Short mmCIF file of C-alpha atoms in Angstrom, two decimals:
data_model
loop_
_atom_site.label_atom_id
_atom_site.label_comp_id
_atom_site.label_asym_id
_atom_site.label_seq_id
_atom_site.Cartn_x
_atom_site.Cartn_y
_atom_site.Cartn_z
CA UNK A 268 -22.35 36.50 25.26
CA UNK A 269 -21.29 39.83 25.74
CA UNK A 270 -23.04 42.77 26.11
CA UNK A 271 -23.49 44.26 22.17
CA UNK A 272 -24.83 40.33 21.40
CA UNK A 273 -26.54 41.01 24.03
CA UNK A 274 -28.17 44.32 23.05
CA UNK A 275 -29.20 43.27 19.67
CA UNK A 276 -30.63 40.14 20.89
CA UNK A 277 -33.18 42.02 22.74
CA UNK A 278 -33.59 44.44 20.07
CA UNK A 279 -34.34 41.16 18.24
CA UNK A 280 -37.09 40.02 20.28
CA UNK A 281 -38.68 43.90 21.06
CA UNK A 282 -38.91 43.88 16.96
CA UNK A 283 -40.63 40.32 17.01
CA UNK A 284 -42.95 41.57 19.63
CA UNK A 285 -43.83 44.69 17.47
CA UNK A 286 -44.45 42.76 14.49
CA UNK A 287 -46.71 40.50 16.27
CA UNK A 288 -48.74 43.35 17.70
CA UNK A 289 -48.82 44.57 13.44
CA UNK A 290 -50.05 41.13 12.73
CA UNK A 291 -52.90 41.16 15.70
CA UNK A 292 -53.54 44.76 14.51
CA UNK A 293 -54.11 43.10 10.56
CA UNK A 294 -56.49 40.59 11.88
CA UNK A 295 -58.96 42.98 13.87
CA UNK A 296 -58.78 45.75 10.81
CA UNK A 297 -56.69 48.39 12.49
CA UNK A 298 -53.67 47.53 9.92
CA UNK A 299 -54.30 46.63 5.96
CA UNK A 300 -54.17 43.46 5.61
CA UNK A 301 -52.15 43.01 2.39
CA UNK A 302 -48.85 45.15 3.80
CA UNK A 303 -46.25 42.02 4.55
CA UNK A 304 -44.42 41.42 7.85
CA UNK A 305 -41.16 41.78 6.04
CA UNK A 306 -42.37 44.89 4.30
CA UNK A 307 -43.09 46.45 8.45
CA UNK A 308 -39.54 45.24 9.65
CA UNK A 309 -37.78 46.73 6.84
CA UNK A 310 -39.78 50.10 6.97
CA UNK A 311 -39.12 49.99 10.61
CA UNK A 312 -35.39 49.48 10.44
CA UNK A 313 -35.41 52.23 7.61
CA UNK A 314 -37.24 54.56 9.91
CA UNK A 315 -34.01 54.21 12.69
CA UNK A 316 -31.55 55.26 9.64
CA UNK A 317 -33.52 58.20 8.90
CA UNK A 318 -33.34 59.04 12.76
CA UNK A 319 -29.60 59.18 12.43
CA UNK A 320 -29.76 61.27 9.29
CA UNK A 321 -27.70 64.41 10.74
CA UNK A 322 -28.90 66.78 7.81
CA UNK A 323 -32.64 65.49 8.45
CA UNK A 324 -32.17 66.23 11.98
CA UNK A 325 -31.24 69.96 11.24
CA UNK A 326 -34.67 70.59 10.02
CA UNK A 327 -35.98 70.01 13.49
CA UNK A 328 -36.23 71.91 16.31
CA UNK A 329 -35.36 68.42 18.47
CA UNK A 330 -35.31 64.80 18.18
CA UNK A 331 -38.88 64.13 19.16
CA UNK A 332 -40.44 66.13 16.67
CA UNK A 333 -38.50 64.26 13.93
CA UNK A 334 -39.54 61.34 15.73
CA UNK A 335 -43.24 62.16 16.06
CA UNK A 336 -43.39 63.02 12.15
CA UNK A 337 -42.09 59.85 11.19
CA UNK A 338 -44.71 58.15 13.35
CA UNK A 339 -47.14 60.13 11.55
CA UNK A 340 -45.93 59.63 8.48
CA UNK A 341 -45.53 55.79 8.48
CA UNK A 342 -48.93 55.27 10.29
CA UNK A 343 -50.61 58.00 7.80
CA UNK A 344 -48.41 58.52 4.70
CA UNK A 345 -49.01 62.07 3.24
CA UNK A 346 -52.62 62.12 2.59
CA UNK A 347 -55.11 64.21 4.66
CA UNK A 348 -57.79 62.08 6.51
CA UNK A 349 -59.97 63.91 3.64
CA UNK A 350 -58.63 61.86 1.25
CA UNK A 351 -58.20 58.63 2.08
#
């Protein structure tokens, strides 16, 4: 196996690990329970395009502000705390 097999291999098991900590999260209440596993992983993998979105990356003073509003805005959406 070389090294880029490799690579995405672990990036393959780091995203399983993830999506079980989602799942644990769904049981407890912390996560909704009617947003699908597959629904996470492909939001997730969108979220890493985005991150390599040049012109999106312009609007930011620096890569972890961009990264910190996408947190925000996949954990929160757009809605104040006010009105959710």
């Amino acid at each position: 196996m070389g090294l880029l097999e490799y690579v995405n291999a672990q990036s393959e098991v780091a995203m399983e690990r993830v999506l079980d900590d989602f799942e644990q999260a769904q049981k407890e209440g912390y996560v909704r329970p009617d947003i699908k596993r597959a629904f996470i992983r492909y939001q997730m993998f969108k979220m890493q395009e985005v991150l390599n979105d040049e012109a999106l990356f312009q609007a930011y003073d620096n890569l972890q502000e961009l990264i910190t509003e996408l947190t925000n805005f996949f954990f929160y959406g757009l809605l104040t705390p006010n009105n959710t």
